[in-house]
PDB file of C-alpha atoms in Angstrom:
ATOM      1  CA  UNK A   1     166.302 126.562 112.467  1.00  0.00           C
ATOM      2  CA  UNK A   2     165.043 125.140 114.963  1.00  0.00           C
ATOM      3  CA  UNK A   3     164.271 121.178 115.428  1.00  0.00           C
ATOM      4  CA  UNK A   4     160.241 119.898 115.297  1.00  0.00           C
ATOM      5  CA  UNK A   5     158.213 120.246 118.968  1.00  0.00           C
ATOM      6  CA  UNK A   6     158.309 115.732 119.801  1.00  0.00           C
ATOM      7  CA  UNK A   7     155.295 114.444 121.937  1.00  0.00           C
ATOM      8  CA  UNK A   8     154.767 111.346 123.107  1.00  0.00           C
ATOM      9  CA  UNK A   9     150.441 110.730 122.205  1.00  0.00           C
ATOM     10  CA  UNK A  10     149.107 108.944 125.424  1.00  0.00           C
ATOM     11  CA  UNK A  11     145.706 107.512 126.164  1.00  0.00           C
ATOM     12  CA  UNK A  12     144.920 108.023 129.940  1.00  0.00           C
ATOM     13  CA  UNK A  13     140.946 106.511 130.813  1.00  0.00           C
ATOM     14  CA  UNK A  14     138.597 108.607 132.089  1.00  0.00           C
ATOM     15  CA  UNK A  15     135.647 106.863 132.817  1.00  0.00           C
ATOM     16  CA  UNK A  16     134.831 104.503 130.072  1.00  0.00           C
ATOM     17  CA  UNK A  17     136.799 106.348 127.225  1.00  0.00           C
ATOM     18  CA  UNK A  18     140.344 107.159 127.356  1.00  0.00           C
ATOM     19  CA  UNK A  19     141.136 110.435 126.296  1.00  0.00           C
ATOM     20  CA  UNK A  20     144.351 111.469 123.888  1.00  0.00           C
ATOM     21  CA  UNK A  21     146.811 113.653 125.578  1.00  0.00           C
ATOM     22  CA  UNK A  22     150.040 115.211 123.792  1.00  0.00           C
ATOM     23  CA  UNK A  23     153.241 115.354 126.262  1.00  0.00           C
ATOM     24  CA  UNK A  24     155.305 116.997 124.828  1.00  0.00           C
ATOM     25  CA  UNK A  25     159.005 115.780 124.851  1.00  0.00           C
ATOM     26  CA  UNK A  26     161.088 118.018 122.963  1.00  0.00           C
ATOM     27  CA  UNK A  27     163.341 119.368 126.035  1.00  0.00           C
ATOM     28  CA  UNK A  28     163.692 115.988 127.416  1.00  0.00           C
ATOM     29  CA  UNK A  29     167.352 114.894 127.730  1.00  0.00           C
ATOM     30  CA  UNK A  30     167.319 112.140 129.451  1.00  0.00           C
ATOM     31  CA  UNK A  31     165.431 109.080 131.035  1.00  0.00           C
ATOM     32  CA  UNK A  32     164.437 111.074 133.711  1.00  0.00           C
ATOM     33  CA  UNK A  33     163.473 114.077 132.081  1.00  0.00           C
ATOM     34  CA  UNK A  34     161.072 111.619 130.503  1.00  0.00           C
ATOM     35  CA  UNK A  35     159.353 110.368 132.587  1.00  0.00           C
ATOM     36  CA  UNK A  36     158.309 112.978 134.765  1.00  0.00           C
ATOM     37  CA  UNK A  37     157.040 114.622 131.787  1.00  0.00           C
ATOM     38  CA  UNK A  38     154.336 110.855 131.167  1.00  0.00           C
ATOM     39  CA  UNK A  39     154.353 111.365 135.456  1.00  0.00           C
ATOM     40  CA  UNK A  40     153.305 114.807 135.617  1.00  0.00           C
ATOM     41  CA  UNK A  41     150.325 114.429 132.219  1.00  0.00           C
ATOM     42  CA  UNK A  42     148.525 111.050 133.909  1.00  0.00           C
ATOM     43  CA  UNK A  43     148.477 111.660 137.623  1.00  0.00           C
ATOM     44  CA  UNK A  44     147.543 115.450 136.601  1.00  0.00           C
ATOM     45  CA  UNK A  45     145.017 114.242 134.657  1.00  0.00           C
ATOM     46  CA  UNK A  46     143.454 111.941 136.415  1.00  0.00           C
ATOM     47  CA  UNK A  47     143.072 114.187 139.275  1.00  0.00           C
ATOM     48  CA  UNK A  48     144.893 112.250 141.668  1.00  0.00           C
ATOM     49  CA  UNK A  49     145.312 113.926 145.366  1.00  0.00           C
ATOM     50  CA  UNK A  50     145.579 111.165 147.582  1.00  0.00           C
ATOM     51  CA  UNK A  51     146.551 108.023 145.371  1.00  0.00           C
ATOM     52  CA  UNK A  52     146.369 105.182 147.865  1.00  0.00           C
ATOM     53  CA  UNK A  53     142.622 106.609 148.260  1.00  0.00           C
ATOM     54  CA  UNK A  54     142.085 106.345 144.522  1.00  0.00           C
ATOM     55  CA  UNK A  55     139.041 105.058 143.402  1.00  0.00           C
ATOM     56  CA  UNK A  56     141.787 103.566 140.647  1.00  0.00           C
ATOM     57  CA  UNK A  57     145.646 102.705 140.364  1.00  0.00           C
ATOM     58  CA  UNK A  58     147.925 102.588 137.332  1.00  0.00           C
ATOM     59  CA  UNK A  59     148.182  98.967 136.458  1.00  0.00           C
ATOM     60  CA  UNK A  60     150.239  98.705 132.780  1.00  0.00           C
ATOM     61  CA  UNK A  61     150.991 100.846 130.241  1.00  0.00           C
ATOM     62  CA  UNK A  62     151.116  99.723 126.474  1.00  0.00           C
ATOM     63  CA  UNK A  63     152.201 100.495 123.259  1.00  0.00           C
ATOM     64  CA  UNK A  64     149.175 101.451 121.349  1.00  0.00           C
ATOM     65  CA  UNK A  65     147.632 101.759 117.635  1.00  0.00           C
ATOM     66  CA  UNK A  66     144.660 103.993 117.987  1.00  0.00           C
ATOM     67  CA  UNK A  67     141.698 105.822 116.685  1.00  0.00           C
ATOM     68  CA  UNK A  68     141.067 109.434 117.079  1.00  0.00           C
ATOM     69  CA  UNK A  69     137.129 109.974 116.583  1.00  0.00           C
ATOM     70  CA  UNK A  70     137.031 112.690 118.591  1.00  0.00           C
ATOM     71  CA  UNK A  71     138.477 115.840 119.723  1.00  0.00           C
ATOM     72  CA  UNK A  72     139.955 114.148 122.085  1.00  0.00           C
ATOM     73  CA  UNK A  73     138.758 110.854 122.206  1.00  0.00           C
ATOM     74  CA  UNK A  74     139.932 107.603 121.542  1.00  0.00           C
ATOM     75  CA  UNK A  75     139.501 103.879 120.907  1.00  0.00           C
ATOM     76  CA  UNK A  76     142.998 102.129 121.866  1.00  0.00           C
ATOM     77  CA  UNK A  77     144.112  98.720 121.161  1.00  0.00           C
ATOM     78  CA  UNK A  78     146.242  96.300 122.270  1.00  0.00           C
ATOM     79  CA  UNK A  79     149.991  96.855 122.962  1.00  0.00           C
ATOM     80  CA  UNK A  80     152.169  94.867 121.041  1.00  0.00           C
ATOM     81  CA  UNK A  81     154.891  94.997 117.986  1.00  0.00           C
ATOM     82  CA  UNK A  82     152.460  95.890 115.752  1.00  0.00           C
ATOM     83  CA  UNK A  83     151.469  99.322 117.547  1.00  0.00           C
ATOM     84  CA  UNK A  84     154.211 101.022 116.895  1.00  0.00           C
ATOM     85  CA  UNK A  85     154.424 102.704 113.932  1.00  0.00           C
ATOM     86  CA  UNK A  86     155.490 101.517 110.387  1.00  0.00           C
ATOM     87  CA  UNK A  87     158.200 102.670 108.209  1.00  0.00           C
ATOM     88  CA  UNK A  88     156.005 105.273 106.001  1.00  0.00           C
ATOM     89  CA  UNK A  89     155.233 106.887 109.055  1.00  0.00           C
ATOM     90  CA  UNK A  90     157.356 109.405 108.786  1.00  0.00           C
ATOM     91  CA  UNK A  91     155.354 112.215 111.358  1.00  0.00           C
ATOM     92  CA  UNK A  92     157.009 109.764 113.945  1.00  0.00           C
ATOM     93  CA  UNK A  93     160.270 109.270 114.925  1.00  0.00           C
ATOM     94  CA  UNK A  94     161.983 106.686 117.102  1.00  0.00           C
ATOM     95  CA  UNK A  95     164.720 104.202 116.912  1.00  0.00           C
ATOM     96  CA  UNK A  96     163.859 102.223 114.600  1.00  0.00           C
ATOM     97  CA  UNK A  97     167.111 100.654 114.222  1.00  0.00           C
ATOM     98  CA  UNK A  98     167.060  98.580 117.679  1.00  0.00           C
ATOM     99  CA  UNK A  99     166.663  94.881 117.760  1.00  0.00           C
ATOM    100  CA  UNK A 100     162.903  93.924 118.372  1.00  0.00           C
ATOM    101  CA  UNK A 101     164.341  90.148 119.210  1.00  0.00           C
ATOM    102  CA  UNK A 102     161.384  91.136 122.194  1.00  0.00           C
ATOM    103  CA  UNK A 103     158.294  92.491 122.275  1.00  0.00           C
ATOM    104  CA  UNK A 104     158.050  95.487 123.326  1.00  0.00           C
ATOM    105  CA  UNK A 105     161.616  97.410 123.042  1.00  0.00           C
ATOM    106  CA  UNK A 106     161.187  98.294 126.651  1.00  0.00           C
ATOM    107  CA  UNK A 107     159.672  95.867 128.834  1.00  0.00           C
ATOM    108  CA  UNK A 108     156.589  97.140 129.878  1.00  0.00           C
ATOM    109  CA  UNK A 109     156.537  96.333 133.636  1.00  0.00           C
ATOM    110  CA  UNK A 110     159.390  98.979 133.761  1.00  0.00           C
ATOM    111  CA  UNK A 111     157.402 101.685 131.472  1.00  0.00           C
ATOM    112  CA  UNK A 112     154.826 101.019 134.301  1.00  0.00           C
ATOM    113  CA  UNK A 113     157.748 101.878 137.278  1.00  0.00           C
ATOM    114  CA  UNK A 114     159.016 104.855 135.798  1.00  0.00           C
ATOM    115  CA  UNK A 115     155.160 106.394 135.051  1.00  0.00           C
ATOM    116  CA  UNK A 116     154.670 106.291 138.849  1.00  0.00           C
ATOM    117  CA  UNK A 117     158.520 106.400 140.272  1.00  0.00           C
ATOM    118  CA  UNK A 118     160.208 109.535 137.844  1.00  0.00           C
ATOM    119  CA  UNK A 119     162.856 110.031 140.550  1.00  0.00           C
ATOM    120  CA  UNK A 120     163.610 106.303 139.863  1.00  0.00           C
ATOM    121  CA  UNK A 121     164.615 106.219 135.633  1.00  0.00           C
ATOM    122  CA  UNK A 122     167.938 107.114 135.003  1.00  0.00           C
ATOM    123  CA  UNK A 123     169.807 109.643 133.691  1.00  0.00           C
ATOM    124  CA  UNK A 124     170.840 108.402 131.056  1.00  0.00           C
ATOM    125  CA  UNK A 125     168.526 108.312 127.212  1.00  0.00           C
ATOM    126  CA  UNK A 126     167.720 104.397 126.860  1.00  0.00           C
ATOM    127  CA  UNK A 127     164.383 104.530 126.678  1.00  0.00           C
ATOM    128  CA  UNK A 128     164.204 108.186 125.106  1.00  0.00           C
ATOM    129  CA  UNK A 129     163.925 107.079 121.567  1.00  0.00           C
ATOM    130  CA  UNK A 130     162.354 103.661 122.017  1.00  0.00           C
ATOM    131  CA  UNK A 131     159.271 105.241 122.541  1.00  0.00           C
ATOM    132  CA  UNK A 132     157.644 106.541 119.230  1.00  0.00           C
ATOM    133  CA  UNK A 133     156.684 110.650 119.477  1.00  0.00           C
ATOM    134  CA  UNK A 134     154.913 111.942 117.231  1.00  0.00           C
ATOM    135  CA  UNK A 135     156.541 115.562 115.376  1.00  0.00           C
ATOM    136  CA  UNK A 136     155.135 118.497 112.738  1.00  0.00           C
ATOM    137  CA  UNK A 137     152.325 119.081 114.530  1.00  0.00           C
ATOM    138  CA  UNK A 138     150.006 117.627 116.676  1.00  0.00           C
ATOM    139  CA  UNK A 139     147.658 115.063 115.716  1.00  0.00           C
ATOM    140  CA  UNK A 140     144.183 116.995 115.191  1.00  0.00           C
ATOM    141  CA  UNK A 141     141.143 115.209 114.299  1.00  0.00           C
ATOM    142  CA  UNK A 142     139.180 116.897 112.005  1.00  0.00           C
ATOM    143  CA  UNK A 143     136.398 114.300 110.852  1.00  0.00           C
ATOM    144  CA  UNK A 144     137.255 110.647 109.333  1.00  0.00           C
ATOM    145  CA  UNK A 145     139.432 108.584 110.670  1.00  0.00           C
ATOM    146  CA  UNK A 146     142.671 109.560 112.521  1.00  0.00           C
ATOM    147  CA  UNK A 147     145.090 107.154 113.287  1.00  0.00           C
ATOM    148  CA  UNK A 148     148.105 107.007 115.561  1.00  0.00           C
ATOM    149  CA  UNK A 149     150.624 105.880 118.468  1.00  0.00           C
ATOM    150  CA  UNK A 150     151.872 106.312 121.536  1.00  0.00           C
ATOM    151  CA  UNK A 151     151.554 104.568 125.093  1.00  0.00           C
ATOM    152  CA  UNK A 152     147.920 103.765 126.575  1.00  0.00           C
ATOM    153  CA  UNK A 153     147.441 103.667 130.385  1.00  0.00           C
ATOM    154  CA  UNK A 154     144.808 100.658 131.803  1.00  0.00           C
ATOM    155  CA  UNK A 155     143.544 101.376 135.255  1.00  0.00           C
ATOM    156  CA  UNK A 156     142.450  98.626 138.014  1.00  0.00           C
ATOM    157  CA  UNK A 157     140.708  99.091 140.481  1.00  0.00           C
ATOM    158  CA  UNK A 158     142.624 100.575 143.461  1.00  0.00           C
ATOM    159  CA  UNK A 159     143.218  97.995 146.377  1.00  0.00           C
ATOM    160  CA  UNK A 160     143.470 101.017 149.166  1.00  0.00           C
ATOM    161  CA  UNK A 161     140.085 101.823 147.601  1.00  0.00           C
ATOM    162  CA  UNK A 162     138.502  98.661 148.007  1.00  0.00           C
ATOM    163  CA  UNK A 163     139.870  97.993 151.612  1.00  0.00           C
ATOM    164  CA  UNK A 164     138.636 101.338 152.537  1.00  0.00           C
ATOM    165  CA  UNK A 165     135.031 100.850 151.267  1.00  0.00           C
ATOM    166  CA  UNK A 166     134.653  97.734 152.806  1.00  0.00           C
ATOM    167  CA  UNK A 167     136.002  98.380 156.034  1.00  0.00           C
ATOM    168  CA  UNK A 168     133.537 102.041 155.876  1.00  0.00           C
ATOM    169  CA  UNK A 169     131.132  99.433 154.857  1.00  0.00           C
ATOM    170  CA  UNK A 170     131.600  97.113 157.291  1.00  0.00           C
ATOM    171  CA  UNK A 171     132.196  99.479 160.090  1.00  0.00           C
ATOM    172  CA  UNK A 172     129.146 101.008 159.588  1.00  0.00           C
ATOM    173  CA  UNK A 173     126.565  97.616 159.498  1.00  0.00           C
ATOM    174  CA  UNK A 174     128.250  96.778 163.416  1.00  0.00           C
ATOM    175  CA  UNK A 175     127.249 100.150 164.741  1.00  0.00           C
ATOM    176  CA  UNK A 176     124.222  99.997 163.173  1.00  0.00           C
ATOM    177  CA  UNK A 177     123.831  96.395 164.958  1.00  0.00           C
ATOM    178  CA  UNK A 178     125.045  98.125 168.147  1.00  0.00           C
ATOM    179  CA  UNK A 179     122.481 100.889 167.606  1.00  0.00           C
ATOM    180  CA  UNK A 180     119.583  98.946 166.605  1.00  0.00           C
ATOM    181  CA  UNK A 181     120.599  95.796 170.077  1.00  0.00           C
ATOM    182  CA  UNK A 182     120.316  98.958 172.441  1.00  0.00           C
TER     183      UNK A 182
END
């Protein structure tokens, strides 16, 4: 009998909303595999060709409890230890026996760093067991309230895009002033 598919539920910003992605991590053997899957999903969904020219950049990654309110639209909550599935939810797996002396189980800067740079993640399964994974099928909305747990990406305006925009604005302004003074 084959083991059930495992999905990290990743909430990705799209305009003013977040969309839900099911990242299949069933075949991930170590942290690098995990972060490569998360990286590929995030950056393919964001369609970022040249990251430093993108209007937004990955600012933070949080554990989250969210409500699925349409086929793939979610309302994300704030990241905290409460954002982990309760023990009663057997459709989520992660190492619940790890000491939870700090919030969260993986430092949030490490989550962000390894999603951005998966090749720097270790070839060990240190984080793989610490992220809640949905099993027994995908999370589906059929009306009503559907609660899920996963990771939420938070974007911020990109400094590169802001600087490029300011440079273009000031360059155009100076060009217009130079033309008008002739």
